[in-house]
PDB file of C-alpha atoms in Angstrom:
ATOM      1  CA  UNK A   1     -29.105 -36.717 -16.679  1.00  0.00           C
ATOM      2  CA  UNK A   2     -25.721 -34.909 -14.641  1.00  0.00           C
ATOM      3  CA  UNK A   3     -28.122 -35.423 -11.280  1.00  0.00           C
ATOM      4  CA  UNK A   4     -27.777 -39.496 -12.084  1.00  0.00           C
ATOM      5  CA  UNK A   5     -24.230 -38.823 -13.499  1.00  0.00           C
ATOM      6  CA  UNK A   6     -23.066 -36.439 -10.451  1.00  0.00           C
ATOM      7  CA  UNK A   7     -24.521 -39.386  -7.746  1.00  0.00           C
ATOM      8  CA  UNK A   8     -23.013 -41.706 -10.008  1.00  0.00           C
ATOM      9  CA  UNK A   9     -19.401 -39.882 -10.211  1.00  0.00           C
ATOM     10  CA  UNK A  10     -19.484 -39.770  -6.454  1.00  0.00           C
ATOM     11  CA  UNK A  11     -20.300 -43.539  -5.884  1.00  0.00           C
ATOM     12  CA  UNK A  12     -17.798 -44.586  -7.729  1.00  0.00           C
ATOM     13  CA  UNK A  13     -15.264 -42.611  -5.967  1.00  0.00           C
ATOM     14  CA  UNK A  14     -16.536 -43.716  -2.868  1.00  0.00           C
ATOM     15  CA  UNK A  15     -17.875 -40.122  -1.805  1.00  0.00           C
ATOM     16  CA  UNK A  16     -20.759 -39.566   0.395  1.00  0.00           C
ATOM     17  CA  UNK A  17     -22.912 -36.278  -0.194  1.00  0.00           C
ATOM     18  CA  UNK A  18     -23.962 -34.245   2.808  1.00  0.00           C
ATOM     19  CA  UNK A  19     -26.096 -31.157   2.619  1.00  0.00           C
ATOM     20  CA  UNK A  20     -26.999 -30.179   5.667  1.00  0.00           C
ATOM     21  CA  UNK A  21     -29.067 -26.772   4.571  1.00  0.00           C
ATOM     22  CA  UNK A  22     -32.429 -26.404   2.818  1.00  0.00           C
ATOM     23  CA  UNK A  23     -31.953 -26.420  -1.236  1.00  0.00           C
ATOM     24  CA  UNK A  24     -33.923 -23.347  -0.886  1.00  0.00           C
ATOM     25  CA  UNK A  25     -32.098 -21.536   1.656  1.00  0.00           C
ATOM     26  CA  UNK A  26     -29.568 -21.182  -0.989  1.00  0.00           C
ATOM     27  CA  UNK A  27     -30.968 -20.613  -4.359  1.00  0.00           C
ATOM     28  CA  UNK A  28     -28.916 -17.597  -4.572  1.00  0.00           C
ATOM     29  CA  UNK A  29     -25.536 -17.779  -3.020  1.00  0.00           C
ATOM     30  CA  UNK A  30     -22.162 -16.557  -2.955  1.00  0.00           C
ATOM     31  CA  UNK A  31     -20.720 -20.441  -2.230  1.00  0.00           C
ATOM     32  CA  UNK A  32     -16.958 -20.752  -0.503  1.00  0.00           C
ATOM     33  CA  UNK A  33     -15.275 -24.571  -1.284  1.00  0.00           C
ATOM     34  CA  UNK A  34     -12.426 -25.119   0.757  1.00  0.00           C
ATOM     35  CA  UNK A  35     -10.266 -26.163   1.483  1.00  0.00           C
ATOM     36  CA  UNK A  36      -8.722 -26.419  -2.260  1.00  0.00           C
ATOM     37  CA  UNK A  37      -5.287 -27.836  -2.160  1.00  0.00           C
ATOM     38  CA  UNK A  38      -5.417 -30.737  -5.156  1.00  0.00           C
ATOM     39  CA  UNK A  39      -7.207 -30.606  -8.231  1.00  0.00           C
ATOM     40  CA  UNK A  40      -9.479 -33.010  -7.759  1.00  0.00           C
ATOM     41  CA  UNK A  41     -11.519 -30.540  -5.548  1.00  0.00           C
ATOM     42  CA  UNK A  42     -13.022 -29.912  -8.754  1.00  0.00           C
ATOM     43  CA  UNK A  43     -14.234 -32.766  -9.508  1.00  0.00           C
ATOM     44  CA  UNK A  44     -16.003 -33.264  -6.288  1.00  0.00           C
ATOM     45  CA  UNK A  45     -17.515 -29.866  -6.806  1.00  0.00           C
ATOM     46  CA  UNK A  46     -18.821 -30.674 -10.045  1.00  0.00           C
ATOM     47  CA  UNK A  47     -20.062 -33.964  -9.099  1.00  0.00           C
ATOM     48  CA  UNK A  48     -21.926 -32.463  -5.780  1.00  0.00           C
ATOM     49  CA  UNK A  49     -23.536 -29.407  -8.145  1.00  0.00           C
ATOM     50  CA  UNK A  50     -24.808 -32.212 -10.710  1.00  0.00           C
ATOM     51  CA  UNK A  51     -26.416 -33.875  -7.783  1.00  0.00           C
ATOM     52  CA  UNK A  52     -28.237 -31.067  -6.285  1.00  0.00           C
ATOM     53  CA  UNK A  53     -29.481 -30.034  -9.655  1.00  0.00           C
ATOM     54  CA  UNK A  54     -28.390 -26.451  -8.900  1.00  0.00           C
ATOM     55  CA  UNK A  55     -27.392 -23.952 -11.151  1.00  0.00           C
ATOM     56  CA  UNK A  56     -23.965 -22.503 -10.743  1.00  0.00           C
ATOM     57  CA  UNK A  57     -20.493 -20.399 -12.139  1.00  0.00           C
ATOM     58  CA  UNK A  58     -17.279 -21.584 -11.119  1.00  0.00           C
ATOM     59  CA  UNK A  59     -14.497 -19.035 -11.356  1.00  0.00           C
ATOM     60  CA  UNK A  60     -11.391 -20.161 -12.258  1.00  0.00           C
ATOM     61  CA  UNK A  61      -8.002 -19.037 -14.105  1.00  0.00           C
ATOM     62  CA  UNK A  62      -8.771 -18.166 -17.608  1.00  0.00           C
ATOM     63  CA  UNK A  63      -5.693 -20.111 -18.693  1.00  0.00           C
ATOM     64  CA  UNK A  64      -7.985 -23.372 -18.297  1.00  0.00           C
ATOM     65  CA  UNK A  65     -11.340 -21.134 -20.596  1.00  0.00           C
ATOM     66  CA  UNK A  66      -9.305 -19.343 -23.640  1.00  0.00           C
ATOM     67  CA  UNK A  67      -7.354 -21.984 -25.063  1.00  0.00           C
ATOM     68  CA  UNK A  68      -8.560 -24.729 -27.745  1.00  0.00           C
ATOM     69  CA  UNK A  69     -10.375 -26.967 -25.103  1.00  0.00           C
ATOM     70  CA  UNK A  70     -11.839 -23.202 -23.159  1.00  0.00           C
ATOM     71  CA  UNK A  71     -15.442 -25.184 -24.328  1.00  0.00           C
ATOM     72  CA  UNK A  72     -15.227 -28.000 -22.357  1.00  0.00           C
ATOM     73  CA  UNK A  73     -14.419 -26.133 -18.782  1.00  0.00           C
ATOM     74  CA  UNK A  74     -17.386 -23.188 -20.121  1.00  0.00           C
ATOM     75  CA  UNK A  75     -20.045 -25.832 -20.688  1.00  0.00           C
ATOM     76  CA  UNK A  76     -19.230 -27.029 -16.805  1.00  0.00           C
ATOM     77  CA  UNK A  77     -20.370 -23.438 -16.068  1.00  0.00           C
ATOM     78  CA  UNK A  78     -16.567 -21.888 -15.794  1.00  0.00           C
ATOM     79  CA  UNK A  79     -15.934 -18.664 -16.125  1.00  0.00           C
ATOM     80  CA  UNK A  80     -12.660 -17.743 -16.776  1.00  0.00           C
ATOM     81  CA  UNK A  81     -10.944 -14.710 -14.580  1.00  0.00           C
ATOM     82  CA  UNK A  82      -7.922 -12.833 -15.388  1.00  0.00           C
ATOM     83  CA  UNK A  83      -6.525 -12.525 -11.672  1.00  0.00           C
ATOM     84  CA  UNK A  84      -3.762  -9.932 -13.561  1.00  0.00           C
ATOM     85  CA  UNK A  85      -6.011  -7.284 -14.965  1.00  0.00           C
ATOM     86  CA  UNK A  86      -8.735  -4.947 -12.958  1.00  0.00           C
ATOM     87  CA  UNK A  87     -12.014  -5.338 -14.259  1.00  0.00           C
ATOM     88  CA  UNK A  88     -14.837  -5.182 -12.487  1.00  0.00           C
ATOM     89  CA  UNK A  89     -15.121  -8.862 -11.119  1.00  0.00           C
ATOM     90  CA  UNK A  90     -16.995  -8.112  -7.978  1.00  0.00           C
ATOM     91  CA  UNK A  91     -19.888  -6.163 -10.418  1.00  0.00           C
ATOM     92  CA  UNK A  92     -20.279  -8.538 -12.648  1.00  0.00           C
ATOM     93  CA  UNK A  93     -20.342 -11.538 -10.481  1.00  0.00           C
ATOM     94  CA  UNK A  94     -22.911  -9.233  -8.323  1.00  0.00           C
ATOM     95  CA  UNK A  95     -24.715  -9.093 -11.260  1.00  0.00           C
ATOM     96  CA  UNK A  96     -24.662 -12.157 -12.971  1.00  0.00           C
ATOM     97  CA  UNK A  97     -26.382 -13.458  -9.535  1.00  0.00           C
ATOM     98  CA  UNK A  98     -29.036 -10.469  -9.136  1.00  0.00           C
ATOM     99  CA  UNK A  99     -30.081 -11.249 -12.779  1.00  0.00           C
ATOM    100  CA  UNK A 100     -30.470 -15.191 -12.183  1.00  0.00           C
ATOM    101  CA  UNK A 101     -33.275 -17.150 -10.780  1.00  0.00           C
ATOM    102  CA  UNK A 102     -31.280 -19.187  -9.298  1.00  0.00           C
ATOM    103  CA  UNK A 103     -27.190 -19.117  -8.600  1.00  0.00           C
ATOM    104  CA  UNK A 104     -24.307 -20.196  -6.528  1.00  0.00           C
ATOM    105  CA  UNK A 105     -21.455 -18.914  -7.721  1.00  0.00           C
ATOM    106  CA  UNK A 106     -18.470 -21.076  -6.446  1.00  0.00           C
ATOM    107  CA  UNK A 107     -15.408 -19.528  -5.298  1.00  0.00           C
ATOM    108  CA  UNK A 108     -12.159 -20.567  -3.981  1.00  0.00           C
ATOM    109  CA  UNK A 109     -11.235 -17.745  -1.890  1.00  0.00           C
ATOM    110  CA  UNK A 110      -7.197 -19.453  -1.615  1.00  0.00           C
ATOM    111  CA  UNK A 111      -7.054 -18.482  -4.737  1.00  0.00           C
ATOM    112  CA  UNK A 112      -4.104 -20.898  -5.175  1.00  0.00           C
ATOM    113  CA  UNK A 113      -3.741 -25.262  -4.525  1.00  0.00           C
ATOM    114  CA  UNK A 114      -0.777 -24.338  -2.422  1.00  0.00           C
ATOM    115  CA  UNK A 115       0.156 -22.669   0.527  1.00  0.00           C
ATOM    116  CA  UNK A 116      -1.894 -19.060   0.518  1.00  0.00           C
ATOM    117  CA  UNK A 117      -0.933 -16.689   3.130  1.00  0.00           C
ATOM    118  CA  UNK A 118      -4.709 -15.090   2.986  1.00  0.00           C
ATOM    119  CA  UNK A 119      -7.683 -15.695   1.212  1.00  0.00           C
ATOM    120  CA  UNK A 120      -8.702 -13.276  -1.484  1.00  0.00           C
ATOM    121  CA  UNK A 121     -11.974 -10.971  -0.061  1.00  0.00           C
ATOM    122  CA  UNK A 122     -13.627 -10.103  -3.500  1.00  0.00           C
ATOM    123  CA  UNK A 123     -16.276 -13.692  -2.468  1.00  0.00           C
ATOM    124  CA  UNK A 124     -17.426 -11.527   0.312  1.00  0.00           C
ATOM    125  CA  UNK A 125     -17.743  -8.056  -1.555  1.00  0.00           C
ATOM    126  CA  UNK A 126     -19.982 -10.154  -4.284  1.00  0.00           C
ATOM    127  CA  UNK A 127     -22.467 -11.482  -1.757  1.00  0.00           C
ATOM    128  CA  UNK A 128     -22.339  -7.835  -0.025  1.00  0.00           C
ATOM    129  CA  UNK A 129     -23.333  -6.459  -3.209  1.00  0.00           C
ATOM    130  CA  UNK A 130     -25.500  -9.043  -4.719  1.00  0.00           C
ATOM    131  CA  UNK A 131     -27.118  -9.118  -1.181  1.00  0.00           C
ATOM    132  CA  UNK A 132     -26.820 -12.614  -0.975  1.00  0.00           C
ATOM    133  CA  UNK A 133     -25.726 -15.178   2.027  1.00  0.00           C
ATOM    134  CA  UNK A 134     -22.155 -16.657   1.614  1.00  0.00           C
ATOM    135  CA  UNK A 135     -22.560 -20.017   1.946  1.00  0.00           C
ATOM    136  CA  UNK A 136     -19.667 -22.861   2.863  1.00  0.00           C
ATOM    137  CA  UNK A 137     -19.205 -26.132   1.358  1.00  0.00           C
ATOM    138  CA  UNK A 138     -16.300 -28.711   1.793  1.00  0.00           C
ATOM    139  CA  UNK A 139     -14.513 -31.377   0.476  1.00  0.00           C
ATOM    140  CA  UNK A 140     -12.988 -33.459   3.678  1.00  0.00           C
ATOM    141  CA  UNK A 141     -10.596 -36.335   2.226  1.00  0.00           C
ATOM    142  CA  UNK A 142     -10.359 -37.926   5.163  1.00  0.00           C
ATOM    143  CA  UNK A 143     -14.157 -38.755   5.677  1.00  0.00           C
ATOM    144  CA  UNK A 144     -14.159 -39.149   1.800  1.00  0.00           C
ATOM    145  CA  UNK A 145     -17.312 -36.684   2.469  1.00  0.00           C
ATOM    146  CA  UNK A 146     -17.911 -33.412   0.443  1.00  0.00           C
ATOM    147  CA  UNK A 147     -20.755 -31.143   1.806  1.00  0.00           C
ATOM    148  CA  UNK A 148     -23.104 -27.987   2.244  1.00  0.00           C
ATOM    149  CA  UNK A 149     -23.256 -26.936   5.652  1.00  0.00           C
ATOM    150  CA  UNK A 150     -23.250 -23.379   7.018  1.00  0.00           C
ATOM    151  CA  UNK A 151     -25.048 -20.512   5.794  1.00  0.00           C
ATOM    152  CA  UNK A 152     -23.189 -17.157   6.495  1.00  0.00           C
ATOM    153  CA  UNK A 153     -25.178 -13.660   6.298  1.00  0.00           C
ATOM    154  CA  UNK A 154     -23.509 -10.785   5.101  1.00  0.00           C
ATOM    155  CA  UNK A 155     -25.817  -7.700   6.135  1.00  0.00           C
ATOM    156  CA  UNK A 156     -25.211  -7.575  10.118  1.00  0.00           C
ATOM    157  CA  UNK A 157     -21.598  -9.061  10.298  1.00  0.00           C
ATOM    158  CA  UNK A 158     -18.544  -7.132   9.710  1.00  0.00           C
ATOM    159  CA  UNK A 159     -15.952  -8.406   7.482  1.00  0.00           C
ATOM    160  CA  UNK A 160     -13.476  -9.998  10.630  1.00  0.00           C
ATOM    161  CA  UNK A 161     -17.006 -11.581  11.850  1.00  0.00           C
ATOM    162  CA  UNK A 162     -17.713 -13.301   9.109  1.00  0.00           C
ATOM    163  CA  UNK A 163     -14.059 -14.578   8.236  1.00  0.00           C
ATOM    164  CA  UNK A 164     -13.465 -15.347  12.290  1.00  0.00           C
ATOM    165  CA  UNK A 165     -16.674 -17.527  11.527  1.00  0.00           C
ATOM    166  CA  UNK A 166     -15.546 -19.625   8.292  1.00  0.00           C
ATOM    167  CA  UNK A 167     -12.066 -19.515   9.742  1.00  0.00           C
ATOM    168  CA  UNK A 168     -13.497 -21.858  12.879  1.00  0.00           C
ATOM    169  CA  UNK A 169     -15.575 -23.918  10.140  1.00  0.00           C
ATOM    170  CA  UNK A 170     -12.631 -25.021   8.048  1.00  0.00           C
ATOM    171  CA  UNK A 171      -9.457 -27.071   9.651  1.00  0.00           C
ATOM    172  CA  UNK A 172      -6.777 -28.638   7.745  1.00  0.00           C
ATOM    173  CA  UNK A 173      -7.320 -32.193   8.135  1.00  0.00           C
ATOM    174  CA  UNK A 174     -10.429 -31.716   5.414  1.00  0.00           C
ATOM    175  CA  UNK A 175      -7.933 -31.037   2.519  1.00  0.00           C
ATOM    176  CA  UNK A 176      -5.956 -33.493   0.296  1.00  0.00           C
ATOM    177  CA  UNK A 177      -2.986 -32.394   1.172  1.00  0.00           C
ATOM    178  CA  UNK A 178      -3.445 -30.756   4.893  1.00  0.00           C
ATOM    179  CA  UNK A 179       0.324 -29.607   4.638  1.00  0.00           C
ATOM    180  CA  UNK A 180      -0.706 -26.485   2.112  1.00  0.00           C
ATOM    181  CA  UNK A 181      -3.989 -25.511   3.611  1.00  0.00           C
ATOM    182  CA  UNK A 182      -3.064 -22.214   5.617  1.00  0.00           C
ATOM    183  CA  UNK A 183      -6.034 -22.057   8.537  1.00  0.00           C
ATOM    184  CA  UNK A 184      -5.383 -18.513   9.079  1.00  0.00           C
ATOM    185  CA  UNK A 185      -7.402 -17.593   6.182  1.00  0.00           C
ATOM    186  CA  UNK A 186      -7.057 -13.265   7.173  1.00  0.00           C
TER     187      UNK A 186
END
């Protein structure tokens, strides 16, 4: 039912899905959306994951998982961080995936819908742990076209490697609102 209802969200928007990767190159995957500069990036994501018929986490802020509606934002596989407090994150993503069939754990590395001056690392300490690929998705506005397109190992590239590489994937003119999409993302 949310494969017909993710298609069906997208049609009606006037999206076009692209996946450019083998489902199964991905089954377990450490997945970067960017860029993320308007809410509705959500909504695409959703729609997209529904599609595909993938299993997946989102993290977001825990303001939008503990209050009265926290169920509704769970059941779309949220899982609510508390960017204030140490606690672990990177192990227990790490391990949520390792322990899963099948997982891509969504991440928006900016961290923010505005203007970021850097991209938070922990995505790429998860998929170094969890030995999985990092893989990179988009939402381009101006194409009204969200995709799956690049698959990024983590074992033989160093850290600047691998965000030199997403850095060159990524450009502003993707986002809703190009204006707070920083493209030096380290």
């Amino acid at each position: 039912m949310r494969k017909i209802i993710g298609k069906l969200m997208l049609g009606i928007m006037g999206w076009k899905f692209t996946l450019s990767i083998p489902l199964e190159k991905f089954k377990k995957c450490v997945l970067v959306c960017a860029p993320h500069t308007s809410n509705w990036d959500f909504y695409y994501c959703i729609a997209c994951f529904w599609s595909l018929g993938v299993p997946y986490k989102i993290m977001i802020k825990d303001d939008y998982t503990k209050p009265w509606y926290g169920f509704i934002f769970k059941s779309l596989g949220c899982l609510g961080v508390n960017r204030k407090s140490r606690n672990n994150l990177v192990e227990y993503s790490a391990k949520l995936i390792k322990e899963s069939k099948s997982m891509a754990l969504i991440n928006t590395p900016e961290a923010t819908r505005s203007w970021s001056e850097k991209w938070k690392k922990g995505f790429y300490y998860i998929a170094l742990e969890a030995q999985v690929p990092i893989v990179l998705a988009y939402a381009d506005y101006k194409n009204k076209e969200a995709g799956i397109s690049k698959i990024i190992g983590v074992e033989n590239n160093s850290i600047q490697e691998i965000f030199s590489e997403i850095e060159n994937f990524y450009n502003p003119e993707m986002a809703k609102y190009p204006e707070k999409y920083n493209p030096k993302i380290f």
